[in-house]
């Protein structure tokens, strides 16, 4: 009898333990209030306004992270041990200007997931150098034209230059060189670390390879590709922190478009990242979900069902019920510098809505003692707003290139205290 009762109790405990994060805590969309304007991140779930930095840091920040996890990006697993190994070192790369390291980061069950990292460090340096880290769209071999760089063997979309039958060929080498401008970063005294996003999560709806083989998508609140790419950035940061030539307090994350969404998520969830640059990230990243310009939540979920957790789809036609907006994601980065970078012809990414969201995060930036966003309206085209909350918009279309990097370097020089650096 006793044994039976114990078994029944145990059964109940197990059942309770396996329930998804209590319904009362995270109500379904129908039970959430309509909030037509972007919610103020300083207003906590119970309705009171956070008034001190301490309360923000010790409680509201975590509450907001949990909300973004549950309703939008999904849960990321704790990493199993990450094993780093050196694949190749070239101390005379870029005509002797840089040291290139190709690393393999292995993790997950049976270390099945392998992230290949390309790290370029300037040879001309005094002490440890700051580093930009970011995922790339088409493989490390595309980011720099150097025949010695390992050609990715991972699945790749056929739209990528030089890719045939979803595999990279030699023709894809160096095709993203202008996008990454690595040599210029080296000349400016920055290291650059990049990895192919598809090593972590191939960009297609299956979600059945890459990191998902070793850490499956657990349930409807499981992670989507954006969270997985951001998690990949954090695994690369794990490695960068072990590199003696890099300044551990000066790690900047950068990403373009869908990978810009990953960059801001990485910055929001990983406080080891000191500076965050999402470029033209738009809907699901830096543009308000409630925005009326450019891509809508419904459109992004329909076209890219694998980017967010399934719960996010329930907001498709009722974004006013989201208990946060992307200003909240920016607030999670405070007090660290963030630069939203845009292009005039890229209205799909809603540059003006991004500016409004940035402004609507300022309360948190001010509470944490920074100068916030020193602009009341969008700056002139080509003019960098370089306050802790930075903003930049250039002429032209949706792309990443040297003109964007000019703003990144300037912004990072200022906030990393490198003004005057060459
Ligand atoms: C599409 C998508 C955007 C995304 C972009 C990209 O345009 O709608 O959300 O940012 O692709 O990643 O280039």
mmCIF file of C-alpha atoms in Angstrom, residues 10-409:
data_model
loop_
_atom_site.group_PDB
_atom_site.id
_atom_site.type_symbol
_atom_site.label_atom_id
_atom_site.label_comp_id
_atom_site.label_asym_id
_atom_site.label_seq_id
_atom_site.Cartn_x
_atom_site.Cartn_y
_atom_site.Cartn_z
ATOM 1 C CA UNK A 10 6.429 9.815 -7.600
ATOM 2 C CA UNK A 11 4.284 9.611 -10.744
ATOM 3 C CA UNK A 12 2.668 12.901 -9.870
ATOM 4 C CA UNK A 13 5.975 14.530 -9.177
ATOM 5 C CA UNK A 14 7.330 13.373 -12.495
ATOM 6 C CA UNK A 15 4.237 14.587 -14.250
ATOM 7 C CA UNK A 16 4.467 17.988 -12.609
ATOM 8 C CA UNK A 17 8.154 18.101 -13.462
ATOM 9 C CA UNK A 18 7.483 17.475 -17.117
ATOM 10 C CA UNK A 19 4.795 20.113 -17.547
ATOM 11 C CA UNK A 20 5.838 23.074 -19.661
ATOM 12 C CA UNK A 21 6.593 26.268 -17.725
ATOM 13 C CA UNK A 22 3.319 26.782 -15.842
ATOM 14 C CA UNK A 23 0.430 28.158 -17.854
ATOM 15 C CA UNK A 24 -0.334 30.873 -15.268
ATOM 16 C CA UNK A 25 3.174 32.281 -15.725
ATOM 17 C CA UNK A 26 3.128 32.256 -19.473
ATOM 18 C CA UNK A 27 -0.475 32.546 -20.592
ATOM 19 C CA UNK A 28 -1.457 31.826 -24.178
ATOM 20 C CA UNK A 29 -1.833 34.754 -26.539
ATOM 21 C CA UNK A 30 -5.622 34.906 -25.994
ATOM 22 C CA UNK A 31 -5.083 35.658 -22.285
ATOM 23 C CA UNK A 32 -2.529 38.403 -22.848
ATOM 24 C CA UNK A 33 -3.725 42.011 -22.838
ATOM 25 C CA UNK A 34 -3.678 44.051 -26.027
ATOM 26 C CA UNK A 35 -0.945 46.721 -25.916
ATOM 27 C CA UNK A 36 -0.993 48.619 -29.216
ATOM 28 C CA UNK A 37 2.175 50.600 -28.404
ATOM 29 C CA UNK A 38 5.576 48.997 -27.743
ATOM 30 C CA UNK A 39 5.555 48.000 -24.050
ATOM 31 C CA UNK A 40 8.019 49.861 -21.820
ATOM 32 C CA UNK A 41 10.692 47.363 -20.786
ATOM 33 C CA UNK A 42 10.864 49.065 -17.380
ATOM 34 C CA UNK A 43 7.303 47.962 -16.587
ATOM 35 C CA UNK A 44 7.501 44.521 -15.005
ATOM 36 C CA UNK A 45 4.982 41.733 -15.487
ATOM 37 C CA UNK A 46 3.097 42.648 -12.325
ATOM 38 C CA UNK A 47 2.625 46.185 -13.665
ATOM 39 C CA UNK A 48 5.012 48.126 -11.444
ATOM 40 C CA UNK A 49 7.770 50.290 -12.902
ATOM 41 C CA UNK A 50 11.375 49.371 -12.205
ATOM 42 C CA UNK A 51 13.108 52.386 -10.666
ATOM 43 C CA UNK A 52 16.604 51.190 -9.805
ATOM 44 C CA UNK A 53 19.500 49.683 -11.714
ATOM 45 C CA UNK A 54 19.722 47.021 -9.065
ATOM 46 C CA UNK A 55 16.173 45.860 -9.605
ATOM 47 C CA UNK A 56 16.705 45.862 -13.357
ATOM 48 C CA UNK A 57 19.853 43.789 -13.032
ATOM 49 C CA UNK A 58 18.647 41.334 -10.440
ATOM 50 C CA UNK A 59 15.087 40.734 -11.488
ATOM 51 C CA UNK A 60 13.510 42.482 -14.483
ATOM 52 C CA UNK A 61 16.306 41.576 -16.893
ATOM 53 C CA UNK A 62 15.828 37.868 -16.173
ATOM 54 C CA UNK A 63 12.060 38.195 -16.390
ATOM 55 C CA UNK A 64 12.335 39.793 -19.826
ATOM 56 C CA UNK A 65 14.812 37.191 -21.056
ATOM 57 C CA UNK A 66 12.381 34.470 -19.994
ATOM 58 C CA UNK A 67 9.573 36.171 -21.927
ATOM 59 C CA UNK A 68 11.637 36.435 -25.123
ATOM 60 C CA UNK A 69 12.612 32.797 -24.685
ATOM 61 C CA UNK A 70 9.084 31.544 -24.180
ATOM 62 C CA UNK A 71 7.228 33.577 -26.764
ATOM 63 C CA UNK A 72 9.748 34.240 -29.508
ATOM 64 C CA UNK A 73 13.195 32.693 -29.747
ATOM 65 C CA UNK A 74 12.803 29.421 -27.826
ATOM 66 C CA UNK A 75 14.974 27.714 -25.262
ATOM 67 C CA UNK A 76 18.624 27.063 -25.967
ATOM 68 C CA UNK A 77 20.298 24.127 -24.229
ATOM 69 C CA UNK A 78 23.232 24.380 -21.907
ATOM 70 C CA UNK A 79 26.227 23.379 -23.999
ATOM 71 C CA UNK A 80 27.887 20.087 -23.313
ATOM 72 C CA UNK A 81 31.607 20.491 -23.078
ATOM 73 C CA UNK A 82 33.100 22.353 -26.057
ATOM 74 C CA UNK A 83 36.409 20.933 -27.287
ATOM 75 C CA UNK A 84 38.639 23.309 -29.256
ATOM 76 C CA UNK A 85 41.254 22.084 -31.705
ATOM 77 C CA UNK A 86 43.555 23.944 -34.055
ATOM 78 C CA UNK A 87 43.269 22.902 -37.684
ATOM 79 C CA UNK A 88 45.718 25.314 -39.249
ATOM 80 C CA UNK A 89 47.781 28.376 -38.377
ATOM 81 C CA UNK A 90 49.302 30.750 -40.921
ATOM 82 C CA UNK A 91 51.387 33.483 -39.326
ATOM 83 C CA UNK A 92 52.049 35.226 -42.626
ATOM 84 C CA UNK A 93 48.538 35.635 -44.015
ATOM 85 C CA UNK A 94 47.442 38.739 -45.951
ATOM 86 C CA UNK A 95 50.993 39.451 -47.065
ATOM 87 C CA UNK A 96 52.341 39.075 -43.524
ATOM 88 C CA UNK A 97 49.798 41.436 -41.934
ATOM 89 C CA UNK A 98 47.800 38.808 -40.107
ATOM 90 C CA UNK A 99 47.856 35.481 -38.361
ATOM 91 C CA UNK A 100 45.051 33.219 -39.461
ATOM 92 C CA UNK A 101 43.850 30.409 -37.302
ATOM 93 C CA UNK A 102 41.318 27.829 -38.370
ATOM 94 C CA UNK A 103 39.754 26.168 -35.364
ATOM 95 C CA UNK A 104 37.244 23.378 -34.873
ATOM 96 C CA UNK A 105 34.849 23.645 -31.955
ATOM 97 C CA UNK A 106 33.229 20.280 -31.259
ATOM 98 C CA UNK A 107 30.232 19.883 -28.970
ATOM 99 C CA UNK A 108 26.968 18.127 -28.328
ATOM 100 C CA UNK A 109 26.269 14.438 -27.989
ATOM 101 C CA UNK A 110 29.385 12.587 -29.129
ATOM 102 C CA UNK A 111 30.682 15.992 -30.145
ATOM 103 C CA UNK A 112 28.712 15.658 -33.333
ATOM 104 C CA UNK A 113 28.369 19.386 -33.847
ATOM 105 C CA UNK A 114 31.411 21.048 -35.312
ATOM 106 C CA UNK A 115 31.731 24.789 -35.718
ATOM 107 C CA UNK A 116 34.640 25.782 -37.953
ATOM 108 C CA UNK A 117 36.024 29.154 -36.932
ATOM 109 C CA UNK A 118 38.206 31.423 -39.016
ATOM 110 C CA UNK A 119 40.123 33.864 -36.830
ATOM 111 C CA UNK A 120 42.333 36.614 -38.271
ATOM 112 C CA UNK A 121 44.524 38.573 -35.839
ATOM 113 C CA UNK A 122 46.611 41.609 -36.789
ATOM 114 C CA UNK A 123 50.347 40.923 -36.520
ATOM 115 C CA UNK A 124 51.059 44.581 -35.864
ATOM 116 C CA UNK A 125 49.684 44.963 -32.375
ATOM 117 C CA UNK A 126 50.597 46.240 -28.974
ATOM 118 C CA UNK A 127 48.956 43.975 -26.440
ATOM 119 C CA UNK A 128 45.677 42.189 -26.832
ATOM 120 C CA UNK A 129 43.343 43.396 -29.589
ATOM 121 C CA UNK A 130 39.550 43.820 -29.806
ATOM 122 C CA UNK A 131 37.666 41.340 -31.959
ATOM 123 C CA UNK A 132 34.557 41.315 -34.125
ATOM 124 C CA UNK A 133 32.760 37.994 -34.134
ATOM 125 C CA UNK A 134 29.892 37.024 -36.370
ATOM 126 C CA UNK A 135 28.246 34.234 -38.307
ATOM 127 C CA UNK A 136 28.547 34.279 -42.097
ATOM 128 C CA UNK A 137 26.071 33.208 -44.777
ATOM 129 C CA UNK A 138 28.219 31.092 -47.095
ATOM 130 C CA UNK A 139 31.249 29.612 -45.353
ATOM 131 C CA UNK A 140 34.615 30.845 -44.090
ATOM 132 C CA UNK A 141 36.241 30.184 -47.455
ATOM 133 C CA UNK A 142 33.890 32.788 -48.957
ATOM 134 C CA UNK A 143 34.845 35.465 -46.407
ATOM 135 C CA UNK A 144 38.479 35.623 -47.521
ATOM 136 C CA UNK A 145 40.086 34.633 -50.807
ATOM 137 C CA UNK A 146 42.870 32.403 -49.573
ATOM 138 C CA UNK A 147 43.128 28.961 -51.209
ATOM 139 C CA UNK A 148 44.421 27.482 -47.960
ATOM 140 C CA UNK A 149 41.175 28.126 -46.087
ATOM 141 C CA UNK A 150 39.144 24.991 -45.562
ATOM 142 C CA UNK A 151 36.293 24.709 -48.074
ATOM 143 C CA UNK A 152 33.083 24.105 -46.153
ATOM 144 C CA UNK A 153 31.476 20.719 -46.747
ATOM 145 C CA UNK A 154 28.216 21.644 -45.011
ATOM 146 C CA UNK A 155 24.821 22.047 -46.672
ATOM 147 C CA UNK A 156 24.471 25.461 -48.308
ATOM 148 C CA UNK A 157 21.630 27.111 -50.172
ATOM 149 C CA UNK A 158 22.013 26.938 -53.964
ATOM 150 C CA UNK A 159 21.520 30.712 -54.239
ATOM 151 C CA UNK A 160 25.017 31.182 -52.811
ATOM 152 C CA UNK A 161 27.669 32.051 -55.420
ATOM 153 C CA UNK A 162 29.712 29.040 -56.499
ATOM 154 C CA UNK A 163 27.434 26.563 -54.720
ATOM 155 C CA UNK A 164 26.226 23.526 -56.679
ATOM 156 C CA UNK A 165 23.877 20.837 -55.400
ATOM 157 C CA UNK A 166 23.941 22.497 -52.009
ATOM 158 C CA UNK A 167 27.720 22.181 -51.613
ATOM 159 C CA UNK A 168 30.390 24.834 -51.930
ATOM 160 C CA UNK A 169 32.873 24.592 -54.788
ATOM 161 C CA UNK A 170 36.197 26.368 -55.311
ATOM 162 C CA UNK A 171 34.291 29.017 -57.240
ATOM 163 C CA UNK A 172 32.733 30.224 -54.003
ATOM 164 C CA UNK A 173 36.109 31.167 -52.523
ATOM 165 C CA UNK A 174 36.355 34.841 -51.672
ATOM 166 C CA UNK A 175 32.863 35.688 -52.930
ATOM 167 C CA UNK A 176 32.022 37.385 -49.614
ATOM 168 C CA UNK A 177 35.328 39.209 -49.255
ATOM 169 C CA UNK A 178 33.762 42.648 -49.706
ATOM 170 C CA UNK A 179 31.055 41.749 -47.190
ATOM 171 C CA UNK A 180 33.566 40.915 -44.470
ATOM 172 C CA UNK A 181 36.318 43.439 -45.255
ATOM 173 C CA UNK A 182 38.666 41.398 -43.066
ATOM 174 C CA UNK A 183 41.854 42.952 -44.383
ATOM 175 C CA UNK A 184 40.553 46.430 -43.554
ATOM 176 C CA UNK A 185 39.687 45.352 -40.021
ATOM 177 C CA UNK A 186 43.209 44.016 -39.667
ATOM 178 C CA UNK A 187 44.568 47.368 -40.886
ATOM 179 C CA UNK A 188 42.411 49.090 -38.260
ATOM 180 C CA UNK A 189 43.832 46.882 -35.492
ATOM 181 C CA UNK A 190 40.845 44.576 -35.067
ATOM 182 C CA UNK A 191 40.766 40.802 -35.109
ATOM 183 C CA UNK A 192 37.850 39.111 -36.856
ATOM 184 C CA UNK A 193 36.325 35.722 -36.070
ATOM 185 C CA UNK A 194 33.647 34.221 -38.264
ATOM 186 C CA UNK A 195 31.882 30.907 -38.770
ATOM 187 C CA UNK A 196 29.349 29.488 -41.195
ATOM 188 C CA UNK A 197 25.844 29.788 -39.704
ATOM 189 C CA UNK A 198 24.956 26.427 -41.267
ATOM 190 C CA UNK A 199 27.520 24.644 -39.102
ATOM 191 C CA UNK A 200 25.100 25.395 -36.281
ATOM 192 C CA UNK A 201 21.716 25.452 -38.001
ATOM 193 C CA UNK A 202 21.333 25.025 -41.760
ATOM 194 C CA UNK A 203 18.880 27.629 -42.974
ATOM 195 C CA UNK A 204 15.969 25.443 -44.015
ATOM 196 C CA UNK A 205 12.790 24.382 -42.259
ATOM 197 C CA UNK A 206 13.791 20.775 -41.460
ATOM 198 C CA UNK A 207 15.792 21.683 -38.329
ATOM 199 C CA UNK A 208 16.987 18.094 -38.375
ATOM 200 C CA UNK A 209 20.708 18.543 -38.887
ATOM 201 C CA UNK A 210 23.453 20.837 -37.600
ATOM 202 C CA UNK A 211 23.050 21.431 -33.913
ATOM 203 C CA UNK A 212 19.610 19.837 -33.899
ATOM 204 C CA UNK A 213 21.099 16.362 -34.280
ATOM 205 C CA UNK A 214 22.838 16.760 -30.962
ATOM 206 C CA UNK A 215 20.396 19.033 -29.169
ATOM 207 C CA UNK A 216 16.933 18.281 -30.570
ATOM 208 C CA UNK A 217 14.185 20.851 -30.808
ATOM 209 C CA UNK A 218 12.371 19.884 -27.603
ATOM 210 C CA UNK A 219 8.799 21.229 -27.830
ATOM 211 C CA UNK A 220 6.824 24.188 -29.102
ATOM 212 C CA UNK A 221 8.994 26.491 -27.042
ATOM 213 C CA UNK A 222 12.158 24.905 -28.362
ATOM 214 C CA UNK A 223 14.715 27.059 -30.101
ATOM 215 C CA UNK A 224 14.455 28.227 -33.655
ATOM 216 C CA UNK A 225 17.377 28.885 -35.986
ATOM 217 C CA UNK A 226 17.868 32.507 -34.860
ATOM 218 C CA UNK A 227 18.439 31.412 -31.264
ATOM 219 C CA UNK A 228 20.661 28.570 -32.480
ATOM 220 C CA UNK A 229 22.856 30.921 -34.522
ATOM 221 C CA UNK A 230 23.100 33.229 -31.500
ATOM 222 C CA UNK A 231 24.028 30.248 -29.350
ATOM 223 C CA UNK A 232 26.722 29.439 -31.919
ATOM 224 C CA UNK A 233 28.139 32.934 -31.444
ATOM 225 C CA UNK A 234 28.340 32.232 -27.717
ATOM 226 C CA UNK A 235 30.202 28.988 -28.299
ATOM 227 C CA UNK A 236 32.707 30.892 -30.423
ATOM 228 C CA UNK A 237 33.002 33.438 -27.608
ATOM 229 C CA UNK A 238 33.800 30.495 -25.275
ATOM 230 C CA UNK A 239 36.774 29.869 -27.516
ATOM 231 C CA UNK A 240 37.802 33.497 -28.080
ATOM 232 C CA UNK A 241 38.114 33.962 -24.324
ATOM 233 C CA UNK A 242 40.950 31.440 -24.372
ATOM 234 C CA UNK A 243 42.980 33.331 -26.995
ATOM 235 C CA UNK A 244 45.751 35.346 -25.294
ATOM 236 C CA UNK A 245 46.067 37.795 -28.209
ATOM 237 C CA UNK A 246 42.468 38.960 -27.898
ATOM 238 C CA UNK A 247 41.142 41.533 -25.457
ATOM 239 C CA UNK A 248 38.442 39.671 -23.543
ATOM 240 C CA UNK A 249 36.685 42.852 -22.546
ATOM 241 C CA UNK A 250 36.365 43.982 -26.185
ATOM 242 C CA UNK A 251 34.337 41.387 -28.034
ATOM 243 C CA UNK A 252 31.887 42.893 -30.535
ATOM 244 C CA UNK A 253 29.249 40.831 -32.299
ATOM 245 C CA UNK A 254 28.226 41.722 -35.840
ATOM 246 C CA UNK A 255 25.695 40.170 -38.197
ATOM 247 C CA UNK A 256 23.728 41.043 -41.289
ATOM 248 C CA UNK A 257 20.002 40.616 -41.797
ATOM 249 C CA UNK A 258 18.843 37.206 -40.492
ATOM 250 C CA UNK A 259 22.285 36.908 -38.961
ATOM 251 C CA UNK A 260 21.835 40.433 -37.577
ATOM 252 C CA UNK A 261 18.809 39.034 -35.742
ATOM 253 C CA UNK A 262 21.163 36.383 -34.375
ATOM 254 C CA UNK A 263 23.705 39.076 -33.421
ATOM 255 C CA UNK A 264 21.247 41.050 -31.304
ATOM 256 C CA UNK A 265 19.930 37.888 -29.652
ATOM 257 C CA UNK A 266 23.499 36.819 -28.873
ATOM 258 C CA UNK A 267 24.195 40.214 -27.307
ATOM 259 C CA UNK A 268 20.973 40.126 -25.285
ATOM 260 C CA UNK A 269 21.619 36.685 -23.819
ATOM 261 C CA UNK A 270 25.409 36.742 -23.475
ATOM 262 C CA UNK A 271 26.855 39.501 -21.347
ATOM 263 C CA UNK A 272 30.423 38.581 -22.257
ATOM 264 C CA UNK A 273 29.742 40.368 -25.544
ATOM 265 C CA UNK A 274 30.726 43.997 -25.021
ATOM 266 C CA UNK A 275 29.279 45.686 -28.107
ATOM 267 C CA UNK A 276 26.475 44.704 -30.467
ATOM 268 C CA UNK A 277 26.036 45.563 -34.153
ATOM 269 C CA UNK A 278 22.980 44.171 -35.884
ATOM 270 C CA UNK A 279 22.981 45.376 -39.491
ATOM 271 C CA UNK A 280 19.651 45.710 -41.343
ATOM 272 C CA UNK A 281 18.241 43.064 -39.037
ATOM 273 C CA UNK A 282 14.598 44.127 -39.367
ATOM 274 C CA UNK A 283 11.601 42.074 -38.263
ATOM 275 C CA UNK A 284 12.356 39.520 -35.576
ATOM 276 C CA UNK A 285 15.555 41.410 -34.713
ATOM 277 C CA UNK A 286 15.668 45.186 -34.458
ATOM 278 C CA UNK A 287 12.378 46.315 -36.038
ATOM 279 C CA UNK A 288 9.264 46.442 -33.869
ATOM 280 C CA UNK A 289 6.960 43.443 -34.226
ATOM 281 C CA UNK A 290 4.139 45.987 -34.017
ATOM 282 C CA UNK A 291 5.695 47.953 -36.903
ATOM 283 C CA UNK A 292 3.690 48.823 -39.976
ATOM 284 C CA UNK A 293 6.576 49.275 -42.430
ATOM 285 C CA UNK A 294 8.299 46.380 -44.162
ATOM 286 C CA UNK A 295 8.114 42.754 -43.099
ATOM 287 C CA UNK A 296 5.374 41.646 -40.701
ATOM 288 C CA UNK A 297 5.478 38.904 -38.086
ATOM 289 C CA UNK A 298 2.993 36.904 -40.143
ATOM 290 C CA UNK A 299 5.148 37.181 -43.274
ATOM 291 C CA UNK A 300 8.355 36.176 -41.510
ATOM 292 C CA UNK A 301 6.732 33.189 -39.781
ATOM 293 C CA UNK A 302 5.103 32.007 -42.999
ATOM 294 C CA UNK A 303 8.274 32.232 -45.086
ATOM 295 C CA UNK A 304 10.739 31.139 -42.438
ATOM 296 C CA UNK A 305 8.838 28.805 -40.090
ATOM 297 C CA UNK A 306 12.096 27.530 -38.595
ATOM 298 C CA UNK A 307 13.521 30.853 -37.370
ATOM 299 C CA UNK A 308 11.490 31.316 -34.174
ATOM 300 C CA UNK A 309 9.759 29.054 -31.674
ATOM 301 C CA UNK A 310 6.274 27.873 -32.570
ATOM 302 C CA UNK A 311 4.691 30.035 -29.887
ATOM 303 C CA UNK A 312 5.690 33.146 -31.864
ATOM 304 C CA UNK A 313 3.359 32.106 -34.687
ATOM 305 C CA UNK A 314 0.360 32.525 -32.382
ATOM 306 C CA UNK A 315 1.009 36.290 -32.534
ATOM 307 C CA UNK A 316 0.889 36.454 -36.338
ATOM 308 C CA UNK A 317 -2.300 38.513 -36.492
ATOM 309 C CA UNK A 318 -2.160 39.955 -32.971
ATOM 310 C CA UNK A 319 1.278 41.375 -32.353
ATOM 311 C CA UNK A 320 -0.379 43.888 -30.005
ATOM 312 C CA UNK A 321 -0.587 41.049 -27.478
ATOM 313 C CA UNK A 322 3.140 40.418 -27.363
ATOM 314 C CA UNK A 323 4.219 41.211 -23.789
ATOM 315 C CA UNK A 324 7.336 42.930 -25.168
ATOM 316 C CA UNK A 325 8.673 44.392 -28.375
ATOM 317 C CA UNK A 326 12.144 44.600 -29.827
ATOM 318 C CA UNK A 327 12.937 47.675 -27.714
ATOM 319 C CA UNK A 328 12.976 45.155 -24.859
ATOM 320 C CA UNK A 329 15.627 43.081 -26.628
ATOM 321 C CA UNK A 330 17.753 46.223 -27.048
ATOM 322 C CA UNK A 331 17.215 47.025 -23.358
ATOM 323 C CA UNK A 332 18.681 43.640 -22.455
ATOM 324 C CA UNK A 333 21.946 44.815 -23.982
ATOM 325 C CA UNK A 334 22.128 47.937 -21.796
ATOM 326 C CA UNK A 335 24.429 49.402 -20.621
ATOM 327 C CA UNK A 336 26.607 47.941 -23.388
ATOM 328 C CA UNK A 337 26.824 49.892 -26.663
ATOM 329 C CA UNK A 338 24.568 48.880 -29.525
ATOM 330 C CA UNK A 339 24.676 50.226 -33.086
ATOM 331 C CA UNK A 340 21.688 49.790 -35.372
ATOM 332 C CA UNK A 341 22.899 50.142 -38.920
ATOM 333 C CA UNK A 342 20.631 50.493 -41.950
ATOM 334 C CA UNK A 343 20.298 51.347 -45.642
ATOM 335 C CA UNK A 344 17.859 53.788 -47.205
ATOM 336 C CA UNK A 345 16.523 51.418 -49.867
ATOM 337 C CA UNK A 346 16.031 48.623 -47.368
ATOM 338 C CA UNK A 347 12.564 49.567 -46.142
ATOM 339 C CA UNK A 348 11.801 45.850 -45.669
ATOM 340 C CA UNK A 349 13.932 46.108 -42.510
ATOM 341 C CA UNK A 350 11.985 49.192 -41.346
ATOM 342 C CA UNK A 351 14.848 51.610 -40.517
ATOM 343 C CA UNK A 352 12.539 54.253 -39.005
ATOM 344 C CA UNK A 353 10.741 51.682 -36.845
ATOM 345 C CA UNK A 354 14.155 50.515 -35.639
ATOM 346 C CA UNK A 355 14.989 54.059 -34.587
ATOM 347 C CA UNK A 356 11.707 54.263 -32.639
ATOM 348 C CA UNK A 357 12.428 50.962 -30.912
ATOM 349 C CA UNK A 358 15.917 52.171 -30.009
ATOM 350 C CA UNK A 359 14.399 55.320 -28.525
ATOM 351 C CA UNK A 360 11.884 53.205 -26.629
ATOM 352 C CA UNK A 361 14.766 51.334 -24.964
ATOM 353 C CA UNK A 362 16.394 54.526 -23.740
ATOM 354 C CA UNK A 363 14.759 54.460 -20.291
ATOM 355 C CA UNK A 364 16.806 51.382 -19.446
ATOM 356 C CA UNK A 365 20.026 52.790 -20.920
ATOM 357 C CA UNK A 366 19.560 55.943 -18.839
ATOM 358 C CA UNK A 367 18.665 54.027 -15.691
ATOM 359 C CA UNK A 368 21.936 52.135 -16.072
ATOM 360 C CA UNK A 369 23.880 55.381 -16.252
ATOM 361 C CA UNK A 370 24.684 55.801 -19.946
ATOM 362 C CA UNK A 371 24.090 58.712 -22.306
ATOM 363 C CA UNK A 372 21.364 56.721 -24.090
ATOM 364 C CA UNK A 373 20.449 57.742 -27.630
ATOM 365 C CA UNK A 374 21.662 61.266 -28.327
ATOM 366 C CA UNK A 375 19.222 62.009 -31.138
ATOM 367 C CA UNK A 376 15.517 62.754 -31.130
ATOM 368 C CA UNK A 377 15.034 61.904 -34.755
ATOM 369 C CA UNK A 378 16.773 59.778 -37.334
ATOM 370 C CA UNK A 379 20.126 61.260 -38.371
ATOM 371 C CA UNK A 380 20.916 62.471 -41.869
ATOM 372 C CA UNK A 381 21.953 59.756 -44.264
ATOM 373 C CA UNK A 382 25.640 58.931 -43.748
ATOM 374 C CA UNK A 383 25.884 60.542 -40.295
ATOM 375 C CA UNK A 384 26.752 58.232 -37.399
ATOM 376 C CA UNK A 385 25.031 58.788 -34.050
ATOM 377 C CA UNK A 386 27.725 57.433 -31.756
ATOM 378 C CA UNK A 387 26.101 57.604 -28.311
ATOM 379 C CA UNK A 388 25.885 54.330 -26.356
ATOM 380 C CA UNK A 389 22.739 53.635 -28.347
ATOM 381 C CA UNK A 390 24.042 54.277 -31.830
ATOM 382 C CA UNK A 391 22.287 54.627 -35.155
ATOM 383 C CA UNK A 392 23.471 54.834 -38.741
ATOM 384 C CA UNK A 393 21.806 54.817 -42.133
ATOM 385 C CA UNK A 394 23.637 54.953 -45.458
ATOM 386 C CA UNK A 395 22.388 55.264 -49.006
ATOM 387 C CA UNK A 396 21.815 52.105 -51.012
ATOM 388 C CA UNK A 397 20.400 48.667 -50.639
ATOM 389 C CA UNK A 398 20.276 45.645 -48.381
ATOM 390 C CA UNK A 399 23.857 44.402 -48.123
ATOM 391 C CA UNK A 400 26.945 44.476 -45.922
ATOM 392 C CA UNK A 401 30.153 46.046 -47.143
ATOM 393 C CA UNK A 402 32.986 48.434 -46.491
ATOM 394 C CA UNK A 403 30.721 51.449 -46.043
ATOM 395 C CA UNK A 404 28.952 49.659 -43.218
ATOM 396 C CA UNK A 405 32.244 48.591 -41.689
ATOM 397 C CA UNK A 406 33.431 52.214 -41.697
ATOM 398 C CA UNK A 407 30.598 52.943 -39.258
ATOM 399 C CA UNK A 408 31.321 49.785 -37.245
ATOM 400 C CA UNK A 409 35.006 50.668 -36.821
#
